[in-house]
Every structure is written in C-alpha cells, then in structure tokens.
GROMACS .gro file of C-alpha atoms in nm:
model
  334
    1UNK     CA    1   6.111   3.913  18.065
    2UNK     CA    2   6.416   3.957  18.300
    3UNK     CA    3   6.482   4.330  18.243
    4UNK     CA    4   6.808   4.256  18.115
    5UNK     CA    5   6.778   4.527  17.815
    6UNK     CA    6   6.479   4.677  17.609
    7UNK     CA    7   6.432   4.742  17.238
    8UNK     CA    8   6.244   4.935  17.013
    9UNK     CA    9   6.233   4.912  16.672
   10UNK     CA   10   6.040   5.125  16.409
   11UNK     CA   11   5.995   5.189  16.025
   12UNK     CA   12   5.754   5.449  15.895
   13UNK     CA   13   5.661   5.579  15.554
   14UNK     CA   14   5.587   5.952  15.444
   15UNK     CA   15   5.405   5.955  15.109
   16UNK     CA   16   5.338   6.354  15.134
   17UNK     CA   17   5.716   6.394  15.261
   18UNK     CA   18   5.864   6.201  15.018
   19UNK     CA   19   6.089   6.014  15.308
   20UNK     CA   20   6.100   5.642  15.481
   21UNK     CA   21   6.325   5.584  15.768
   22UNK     CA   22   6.362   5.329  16.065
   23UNK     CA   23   6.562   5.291  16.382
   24UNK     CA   24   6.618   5.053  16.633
   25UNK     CA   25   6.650   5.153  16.974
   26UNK     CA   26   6.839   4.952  17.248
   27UNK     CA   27   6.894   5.042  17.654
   28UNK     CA   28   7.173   4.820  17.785
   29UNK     CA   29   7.302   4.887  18.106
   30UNK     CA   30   7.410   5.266  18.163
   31UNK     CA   31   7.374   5.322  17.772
   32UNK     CA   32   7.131   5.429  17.497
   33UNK     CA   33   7.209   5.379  17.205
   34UNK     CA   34   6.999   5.437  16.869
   35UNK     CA   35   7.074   5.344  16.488
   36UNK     CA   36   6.859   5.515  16.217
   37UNK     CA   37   6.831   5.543  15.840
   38UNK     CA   38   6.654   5.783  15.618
   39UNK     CA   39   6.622   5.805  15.227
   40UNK     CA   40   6.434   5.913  14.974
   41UNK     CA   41   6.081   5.695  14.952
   42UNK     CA   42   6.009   5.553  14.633
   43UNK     CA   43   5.873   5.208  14.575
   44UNK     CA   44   5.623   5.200  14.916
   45UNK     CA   45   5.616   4.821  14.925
   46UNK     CA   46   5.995   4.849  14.936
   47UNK     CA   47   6.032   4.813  15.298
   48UNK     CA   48   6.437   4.840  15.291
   49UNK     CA   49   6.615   5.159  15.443
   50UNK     CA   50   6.984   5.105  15.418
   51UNK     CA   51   7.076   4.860  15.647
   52UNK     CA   52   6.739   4.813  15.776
   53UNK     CA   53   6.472   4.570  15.623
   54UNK     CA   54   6.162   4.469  15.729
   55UNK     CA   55   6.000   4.116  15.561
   56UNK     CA   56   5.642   4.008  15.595
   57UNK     CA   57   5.654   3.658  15.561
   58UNK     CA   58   5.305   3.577  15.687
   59UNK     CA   59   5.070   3.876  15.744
   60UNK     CA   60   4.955   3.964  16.036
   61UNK     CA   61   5.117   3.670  16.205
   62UNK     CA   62   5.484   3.675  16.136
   63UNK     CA   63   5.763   3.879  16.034
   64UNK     CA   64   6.104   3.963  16.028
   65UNK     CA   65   6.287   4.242  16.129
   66UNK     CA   66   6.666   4.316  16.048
   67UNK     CA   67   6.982   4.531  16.119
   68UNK     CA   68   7.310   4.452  15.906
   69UNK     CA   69   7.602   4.532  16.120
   70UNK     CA   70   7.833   4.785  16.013
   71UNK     CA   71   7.983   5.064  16.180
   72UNK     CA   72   7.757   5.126  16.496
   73UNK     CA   73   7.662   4.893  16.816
   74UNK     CA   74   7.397   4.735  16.677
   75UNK     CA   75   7.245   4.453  16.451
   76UNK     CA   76   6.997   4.210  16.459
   77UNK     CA   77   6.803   3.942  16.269
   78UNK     CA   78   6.456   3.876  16.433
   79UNK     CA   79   6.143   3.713  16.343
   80UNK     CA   80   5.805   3.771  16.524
   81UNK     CA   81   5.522   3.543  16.581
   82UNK     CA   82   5.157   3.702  16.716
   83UNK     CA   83   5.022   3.501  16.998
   84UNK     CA   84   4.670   3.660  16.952
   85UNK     CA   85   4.523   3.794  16.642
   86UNK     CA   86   4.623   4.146  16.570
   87UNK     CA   87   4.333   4.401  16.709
   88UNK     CA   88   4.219   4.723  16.592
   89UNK     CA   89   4.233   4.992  16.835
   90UNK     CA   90   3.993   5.307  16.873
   91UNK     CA   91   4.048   5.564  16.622
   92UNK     CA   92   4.201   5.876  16.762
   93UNK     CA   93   4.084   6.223  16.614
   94UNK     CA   94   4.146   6.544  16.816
   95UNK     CA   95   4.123   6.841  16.683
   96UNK     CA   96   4.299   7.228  16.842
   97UNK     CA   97   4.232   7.559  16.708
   98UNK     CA   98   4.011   7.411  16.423
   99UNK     CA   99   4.280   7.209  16.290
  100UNK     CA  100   4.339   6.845  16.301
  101UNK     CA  101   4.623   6.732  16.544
  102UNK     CA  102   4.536   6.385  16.539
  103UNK     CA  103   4.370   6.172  16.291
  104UNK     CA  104   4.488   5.787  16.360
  105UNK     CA  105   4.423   5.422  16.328
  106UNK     CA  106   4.625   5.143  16.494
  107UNK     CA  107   4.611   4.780  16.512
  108UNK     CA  108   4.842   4.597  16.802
  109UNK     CA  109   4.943   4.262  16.861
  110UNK     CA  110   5.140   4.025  17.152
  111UNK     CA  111   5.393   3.774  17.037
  112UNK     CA  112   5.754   3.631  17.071
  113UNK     CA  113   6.088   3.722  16.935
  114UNK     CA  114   6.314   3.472  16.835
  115UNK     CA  115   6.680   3.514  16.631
  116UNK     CA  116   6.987   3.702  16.722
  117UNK     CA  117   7.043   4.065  16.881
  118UNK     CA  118   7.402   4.223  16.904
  119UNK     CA  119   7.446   4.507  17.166
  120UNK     CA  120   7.798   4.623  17.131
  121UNK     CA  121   8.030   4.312  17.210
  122UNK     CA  122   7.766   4.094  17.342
  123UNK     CA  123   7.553   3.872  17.126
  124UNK     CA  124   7.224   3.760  17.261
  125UNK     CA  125   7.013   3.446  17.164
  126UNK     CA  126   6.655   3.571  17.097
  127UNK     CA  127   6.436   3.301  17.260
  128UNK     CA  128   6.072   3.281  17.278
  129UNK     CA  129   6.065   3.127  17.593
  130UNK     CA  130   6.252   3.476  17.735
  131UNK     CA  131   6.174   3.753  17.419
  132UNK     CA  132   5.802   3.854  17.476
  133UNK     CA  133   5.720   4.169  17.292
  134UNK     CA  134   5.399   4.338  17.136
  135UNK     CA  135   5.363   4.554  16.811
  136UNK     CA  136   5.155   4.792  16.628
  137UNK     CA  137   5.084   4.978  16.290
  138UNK     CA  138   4.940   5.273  16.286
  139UNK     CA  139   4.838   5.514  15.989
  140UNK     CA  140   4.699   5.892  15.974
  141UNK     CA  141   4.851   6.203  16.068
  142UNK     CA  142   5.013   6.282  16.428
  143UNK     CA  143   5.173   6.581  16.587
  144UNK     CA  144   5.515   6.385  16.566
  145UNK     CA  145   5.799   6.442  16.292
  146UNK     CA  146   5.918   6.755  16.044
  147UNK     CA  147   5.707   7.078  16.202
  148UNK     CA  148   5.506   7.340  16.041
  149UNK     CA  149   5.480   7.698  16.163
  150UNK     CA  150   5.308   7.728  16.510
  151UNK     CA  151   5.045   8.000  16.413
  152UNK     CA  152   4.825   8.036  16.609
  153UNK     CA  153   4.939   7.749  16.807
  154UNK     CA  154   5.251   7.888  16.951
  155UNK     CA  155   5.313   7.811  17.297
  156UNK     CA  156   5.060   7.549  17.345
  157UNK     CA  157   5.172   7.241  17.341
  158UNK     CA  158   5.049   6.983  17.062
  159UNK     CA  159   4.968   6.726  17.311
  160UNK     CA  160   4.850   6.769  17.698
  161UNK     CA  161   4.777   6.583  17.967
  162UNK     CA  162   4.906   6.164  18.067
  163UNK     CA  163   4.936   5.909  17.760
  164UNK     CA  164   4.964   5.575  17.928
  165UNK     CA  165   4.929   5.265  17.705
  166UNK     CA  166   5.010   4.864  17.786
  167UNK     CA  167   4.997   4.573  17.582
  168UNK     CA  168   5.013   4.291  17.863
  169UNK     CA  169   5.045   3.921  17.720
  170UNK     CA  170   4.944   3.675  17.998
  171UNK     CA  171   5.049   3.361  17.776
  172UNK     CA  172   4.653   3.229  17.771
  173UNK     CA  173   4.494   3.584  17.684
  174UNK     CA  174   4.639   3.936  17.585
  175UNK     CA  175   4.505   4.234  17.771
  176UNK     CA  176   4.544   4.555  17.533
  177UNK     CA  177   4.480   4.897  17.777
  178UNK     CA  178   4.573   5.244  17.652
  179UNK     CA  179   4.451   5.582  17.781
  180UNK     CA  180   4.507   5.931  17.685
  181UNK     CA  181   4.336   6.180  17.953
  182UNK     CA  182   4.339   6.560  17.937
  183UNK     CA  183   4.446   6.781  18.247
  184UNK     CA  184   4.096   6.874  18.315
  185UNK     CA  185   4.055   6.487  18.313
  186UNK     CA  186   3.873   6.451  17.964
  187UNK     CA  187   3.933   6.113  17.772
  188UNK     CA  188   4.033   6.177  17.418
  189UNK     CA  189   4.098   5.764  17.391
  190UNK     CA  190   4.083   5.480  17.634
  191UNK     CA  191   4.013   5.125  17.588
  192UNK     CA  192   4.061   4.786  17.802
  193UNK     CA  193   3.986   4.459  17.622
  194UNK     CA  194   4.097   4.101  17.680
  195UNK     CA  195   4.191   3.908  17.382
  196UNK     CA  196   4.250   3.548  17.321
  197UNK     CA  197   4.501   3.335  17.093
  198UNK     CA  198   4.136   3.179  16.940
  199UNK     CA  199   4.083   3.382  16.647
  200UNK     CA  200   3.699   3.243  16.662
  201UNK     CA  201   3.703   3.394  17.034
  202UNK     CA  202   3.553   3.740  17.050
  203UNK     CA  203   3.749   3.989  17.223
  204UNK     CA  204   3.601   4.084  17.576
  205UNK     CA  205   3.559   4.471  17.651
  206UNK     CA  206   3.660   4.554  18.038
  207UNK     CA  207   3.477   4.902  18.051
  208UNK     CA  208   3.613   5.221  18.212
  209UNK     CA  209   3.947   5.158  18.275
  210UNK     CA  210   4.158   5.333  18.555
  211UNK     CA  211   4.511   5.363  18.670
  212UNK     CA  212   4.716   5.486  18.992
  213UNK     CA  213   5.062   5.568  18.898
  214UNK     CA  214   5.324   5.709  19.130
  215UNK     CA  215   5.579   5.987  19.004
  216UNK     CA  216   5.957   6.036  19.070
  217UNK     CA  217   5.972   6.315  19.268
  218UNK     CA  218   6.176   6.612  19.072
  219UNK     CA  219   6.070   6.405  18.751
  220UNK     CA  220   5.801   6.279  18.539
  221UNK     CA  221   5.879   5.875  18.575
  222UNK     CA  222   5.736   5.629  18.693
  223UNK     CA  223   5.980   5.362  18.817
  224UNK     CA  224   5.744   5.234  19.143
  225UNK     CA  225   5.447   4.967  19.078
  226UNK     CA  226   5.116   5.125  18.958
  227UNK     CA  227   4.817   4.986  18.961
  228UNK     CA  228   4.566   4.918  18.631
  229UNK     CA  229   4.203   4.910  18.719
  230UNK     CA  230   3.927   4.791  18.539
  231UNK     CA  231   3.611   4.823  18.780
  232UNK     CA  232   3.368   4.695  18.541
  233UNK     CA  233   3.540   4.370  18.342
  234UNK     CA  234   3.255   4.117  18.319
  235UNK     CA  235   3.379   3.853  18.543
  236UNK     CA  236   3.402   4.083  18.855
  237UNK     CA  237   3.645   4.401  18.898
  238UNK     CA  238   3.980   4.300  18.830
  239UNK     CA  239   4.288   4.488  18.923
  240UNK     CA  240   4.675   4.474  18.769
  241UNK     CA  241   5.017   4.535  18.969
  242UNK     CA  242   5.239   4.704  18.745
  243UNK     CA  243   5.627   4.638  18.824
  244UNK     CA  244   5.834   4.824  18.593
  245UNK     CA  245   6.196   4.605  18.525
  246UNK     CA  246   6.382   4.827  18.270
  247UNK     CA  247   6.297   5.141  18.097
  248UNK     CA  248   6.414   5.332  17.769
  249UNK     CA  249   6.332   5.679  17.638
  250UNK     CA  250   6.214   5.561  17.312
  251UNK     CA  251   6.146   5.950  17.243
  252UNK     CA  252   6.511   6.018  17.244
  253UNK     CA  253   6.737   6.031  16.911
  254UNK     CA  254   6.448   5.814  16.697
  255UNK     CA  255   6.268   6.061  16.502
  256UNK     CA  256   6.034   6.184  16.780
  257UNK     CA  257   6.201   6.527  16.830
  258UNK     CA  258   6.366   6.463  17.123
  259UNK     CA  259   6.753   6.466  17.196
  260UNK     CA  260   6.837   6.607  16.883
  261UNK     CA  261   6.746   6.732  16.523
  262UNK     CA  262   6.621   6.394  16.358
  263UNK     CA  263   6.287   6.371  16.321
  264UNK     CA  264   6.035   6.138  16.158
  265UNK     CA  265   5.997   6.213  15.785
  266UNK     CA  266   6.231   6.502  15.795
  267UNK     CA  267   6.404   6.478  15.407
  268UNK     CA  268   6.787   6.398  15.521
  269UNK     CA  269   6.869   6.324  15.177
  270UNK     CA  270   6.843   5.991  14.919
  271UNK     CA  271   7.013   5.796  15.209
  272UNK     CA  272   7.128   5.844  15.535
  273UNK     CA  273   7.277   5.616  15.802
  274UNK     CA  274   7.368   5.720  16.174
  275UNK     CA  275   7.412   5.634  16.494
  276UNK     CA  276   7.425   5.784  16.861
  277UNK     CA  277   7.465   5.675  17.215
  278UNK     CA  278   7.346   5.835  17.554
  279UNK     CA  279   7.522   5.768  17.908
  280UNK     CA  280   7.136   5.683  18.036
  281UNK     CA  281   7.271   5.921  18.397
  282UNK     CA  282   7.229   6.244  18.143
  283UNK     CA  283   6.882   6.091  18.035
  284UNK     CA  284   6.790   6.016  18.316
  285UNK     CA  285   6.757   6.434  18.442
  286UNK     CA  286   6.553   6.554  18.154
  287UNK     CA  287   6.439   6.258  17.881
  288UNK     CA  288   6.094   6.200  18.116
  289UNK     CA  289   5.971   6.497  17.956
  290UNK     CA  290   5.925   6.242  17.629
  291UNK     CA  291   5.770   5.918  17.627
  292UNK     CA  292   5.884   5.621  17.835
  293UNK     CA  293   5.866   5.230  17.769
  294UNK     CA  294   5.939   5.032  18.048
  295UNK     CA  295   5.918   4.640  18.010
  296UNK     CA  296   5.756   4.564  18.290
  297UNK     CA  297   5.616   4.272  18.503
  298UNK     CA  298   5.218   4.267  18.486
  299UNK     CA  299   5.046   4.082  18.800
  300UNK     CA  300   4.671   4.016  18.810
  301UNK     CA  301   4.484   4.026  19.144
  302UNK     CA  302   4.295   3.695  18.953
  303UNK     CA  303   4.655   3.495  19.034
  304UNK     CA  304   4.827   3.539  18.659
  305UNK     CA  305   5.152   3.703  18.570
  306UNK     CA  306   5.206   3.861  18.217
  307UNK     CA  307   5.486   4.043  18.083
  308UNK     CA  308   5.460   4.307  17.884
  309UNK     CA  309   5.536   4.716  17.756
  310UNK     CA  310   5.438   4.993  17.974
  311UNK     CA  311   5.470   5.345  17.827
  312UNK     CA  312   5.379   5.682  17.943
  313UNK     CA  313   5.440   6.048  17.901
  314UNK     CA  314   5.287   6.309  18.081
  315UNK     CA  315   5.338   6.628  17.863
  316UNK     CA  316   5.261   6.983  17.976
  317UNK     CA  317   5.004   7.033  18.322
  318UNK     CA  318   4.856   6.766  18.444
  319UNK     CA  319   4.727   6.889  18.800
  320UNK     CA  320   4.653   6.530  18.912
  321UNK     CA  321   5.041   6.440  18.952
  322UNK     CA  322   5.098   6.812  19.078
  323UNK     CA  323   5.208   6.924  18.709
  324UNK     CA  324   5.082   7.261  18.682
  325UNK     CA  325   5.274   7.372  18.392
  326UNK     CA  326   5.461   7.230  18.104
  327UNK     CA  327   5.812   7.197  18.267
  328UNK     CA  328   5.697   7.100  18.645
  329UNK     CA  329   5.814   6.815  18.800
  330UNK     CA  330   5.637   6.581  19.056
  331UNK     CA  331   5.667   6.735  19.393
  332UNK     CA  332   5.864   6.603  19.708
  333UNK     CA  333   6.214   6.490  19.733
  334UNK     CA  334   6.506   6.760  19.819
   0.00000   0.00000   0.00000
C-alpha cells in the first residue's frame, strides 16, 4: 500500500503446447527485474516449474506461492488469503477475420499477502496489514504467447483500442471494474460490481461504468489520477479517484512478447530457468506500448479509501487519447 515496490507473479499451463512456465515479476526502485521457468508439461496437477511452486492449500481461499533462491535477485515464500469470495467475470469472445482471437473465462479475487519477499539484498516482511493484492485465473485461448502465421491478419493488430481493468479492495467490500473499448468506442467487455467478504451477500452490479484517464504526453501512461465512474450504482452515482503510487510493465520479459523472445507456452526445452533485469529509464521510453500495472491508491467520493491494481494498455489507434495509429503517442509536451 505504500508504493514501495510492485509484484507480479504468474504460472500458466499449455495442454496443446505441451509447455508450463511461471515468472515473478518485481519493480524496485530504478530496476525491473523478472525470473522465469519453462519445461516440458506433464503431470497438469503438478504445479512445480523449477524453482517455482505454486500450493493450494485451501481452494479458492488460500494459497501459497514460492521462489527458491538461487542464482538471480529474487525469491519468495508467500501465502494468500481472499478477503471476498472469488467472482466470475464476463466471458470474453471476440472474434477477427472469422477466426477466434479471444475465447476466455476468469474468476478474480482481493486478499492479503503475508511471508517473505527478497529483492536483491533486501529482505522484506510480507504483512497483511501493508501486502494487499488481488488475483485471477483465467482459461481459454488469447492472442498472447508462441504466434502462428499472420494470414490474412498481417498488419492488424490482434488487439485494439484501451484495456483498463481494477480490482479495488476497500477492506469492507471489493469493487471488481474492467473494460475493454474499441477505437470506434465499442465495448467488447466491461463490468462494475461491488462484492462483499459475506459469501451469503450477493454481489451488487454498478451498471455502465466509465473512466477519464489522462496520458503522458509523448507516451501511452498514465501516471496522473483518473477518475472511475459508475453513473448508475444503486445507491446514487458514485465516483473513484485513481492515484497511481508505483507502476511495472508486467508485459516486459514475462512471456507476453514484449522485451524479448520469451513468450508464454513457447517450448524452451524440458526445463529452463532465467533471469533478466531492466534499468526502468530504458522502459520507461517505449514499454507503455504493453500493458501497465500500477498499484495504486483508490479514493471513493462516498469517503472510503481502497488500495488496489490498476492496469491498462492502449494498443494501436485509439482516437479518444489522440492515438491515431498503432505507434502514436499522446500529444503535447516538447
């Protein structure tokens, strides 16, 4: 919660590919640094990649999530605990050129970190009190990983327009918002609900949502407050101050495609254990173009403060941010 560092960790499993890998991403300071693993998938309830294993000790509620040190900047042994049931989001299916593109189901979750987390020479206490996080699971098929040829598809891009997505946990309630909006301003996915820790509680849909977001100019960031709308929630219009306090390009070096050649299900080989670091000044000139996660500070015009992720990438035009291509930046600045 005090923007002292952000981290992203992720594990996925490729039954057509063959593969499994993880990584687990950490910004601290002026550096980026990523660890990943990839081998050969063969037992799929094995959920061990190298030096990365993933336990379930209580599903849906808790589990834990670890990084043996060895020779990289990393490590970590954390468990997770939900603070609201996990929800299932909106199914996503888009389809380009006849062909599915996306075909995806996700459930996400608030909850606490507690354990240890090594960054290098520092060791940090994971406390709950401090550690907020969220988490999802998601299954299907997405334009992200090892490509096939373009086809017909060459030169568009796979994905257009603003992804913006927040999981916001306000300690009594969750609020889960996520939209994905097309240049001409079609919504291929949205949603805005309000969730409580009360299982029995049913969760409370906020409409339409909207948002007013602010770019870099010369870039595609966001570091300025934006604002989350949500013009029809039931108890009156309700508006959220979005203060960003650290960011990470979670696209970069993880198996998204970005920063180099490792990508999500790619076959590296039976197993395969690596690490990188970024100086975050070079990512900072060019990694926008991927997506961002900022931890961020969440304030509702109702009086409560949340904490929480706030991710977005804006990929090829999107007119409403003066994007009129697939490599413009926001105008202004010199």
């Amino acid at each position: 919660c005090s923007g002292e560092l952000v981290a992203v960790a992720g594990m996925g499993v490729y039954p057509n590919l063959g593969t499994q890998d993880a990584f687990l991403c950490v910004r601290r300071g002026d550096t980026h640094h990523v660890v990943r693993a990839s081998r050969r998938l063969g037992d799929r309830m094995d959920t061990r990649v190298g030096p990365f294993r993933l336990e379930v000790p209580e599903p849906l509620r808790r589990l834990r999530f670890v990084l043996e040190a060895g020779d990289y900047p990393l490590a970590a042994e954390l468990e997770w605990r939900g603070t609201i049931p996990a929800y299932l989001e909106p199914r996503q299916h888009i389809r380009r050129h006849g062909r599915v593109l996306f075909d995806t189901v996700r459930f996400a979750q608030t909850g606490r970190w507690r354990g240890r987390l090594a960054v290098g020479s520092e060791d940090f206490a994971v406390t709950p009190d401090r550690w907020w996080g969220t988490r999802d699971r998601s299954w299907g098929v997405r334009p992200v990983g090892e490509e096939e040829p373009a086809g017909i598809r060459a030169g568009t891009p796979q994905l257009v327009g603003i992804w913006n997505y927040a999981p916001i946990d306000f300690g009594d309630s969750a609020l889960l918002y996520m939209c994905q909006e097309e240049p001409d301003g079609t919504r291929t996915l949205e949603e805005a609900v309000r969730i409580w820790p009360d299982p029995d509680r049913p969760p409370q849909h906020l409409g339409r949502p909207e948002f007013e977001h602010r770019l870099d100019p010369g870039t595609r960031m966001i570091t300025t407050p934006s604002r989350l709308r949500f013009p029809e929630a039931p108890a009156g219009p309700l508006e959220v101050r979005v203060v960003p306090l650290v960011h990470a390009y979670v696209a970069v070096g993880t198996g998204y495609g970005v920063g180099d050649d490792f990508r999500h299900g790619a076959w590296r080989g039976d197993l395969v254990v690596e690490h990188r670091s970024w100086p975050m000044a070079e990512l900072d000139t060019w990694a926008w173009y991927g997506i961002v996660d900022h931890v961020a500070r969440f304030e509702a015009d109702d009086g409560r403060v949340g904490y929480g992720l706030h991710e977005h990438g804006f990929f090829g035009p999107y007119p409403r941010y003066g994007l009129h291509s697939g490599t413009d930046v926001a105008p202004g600045g010199g």
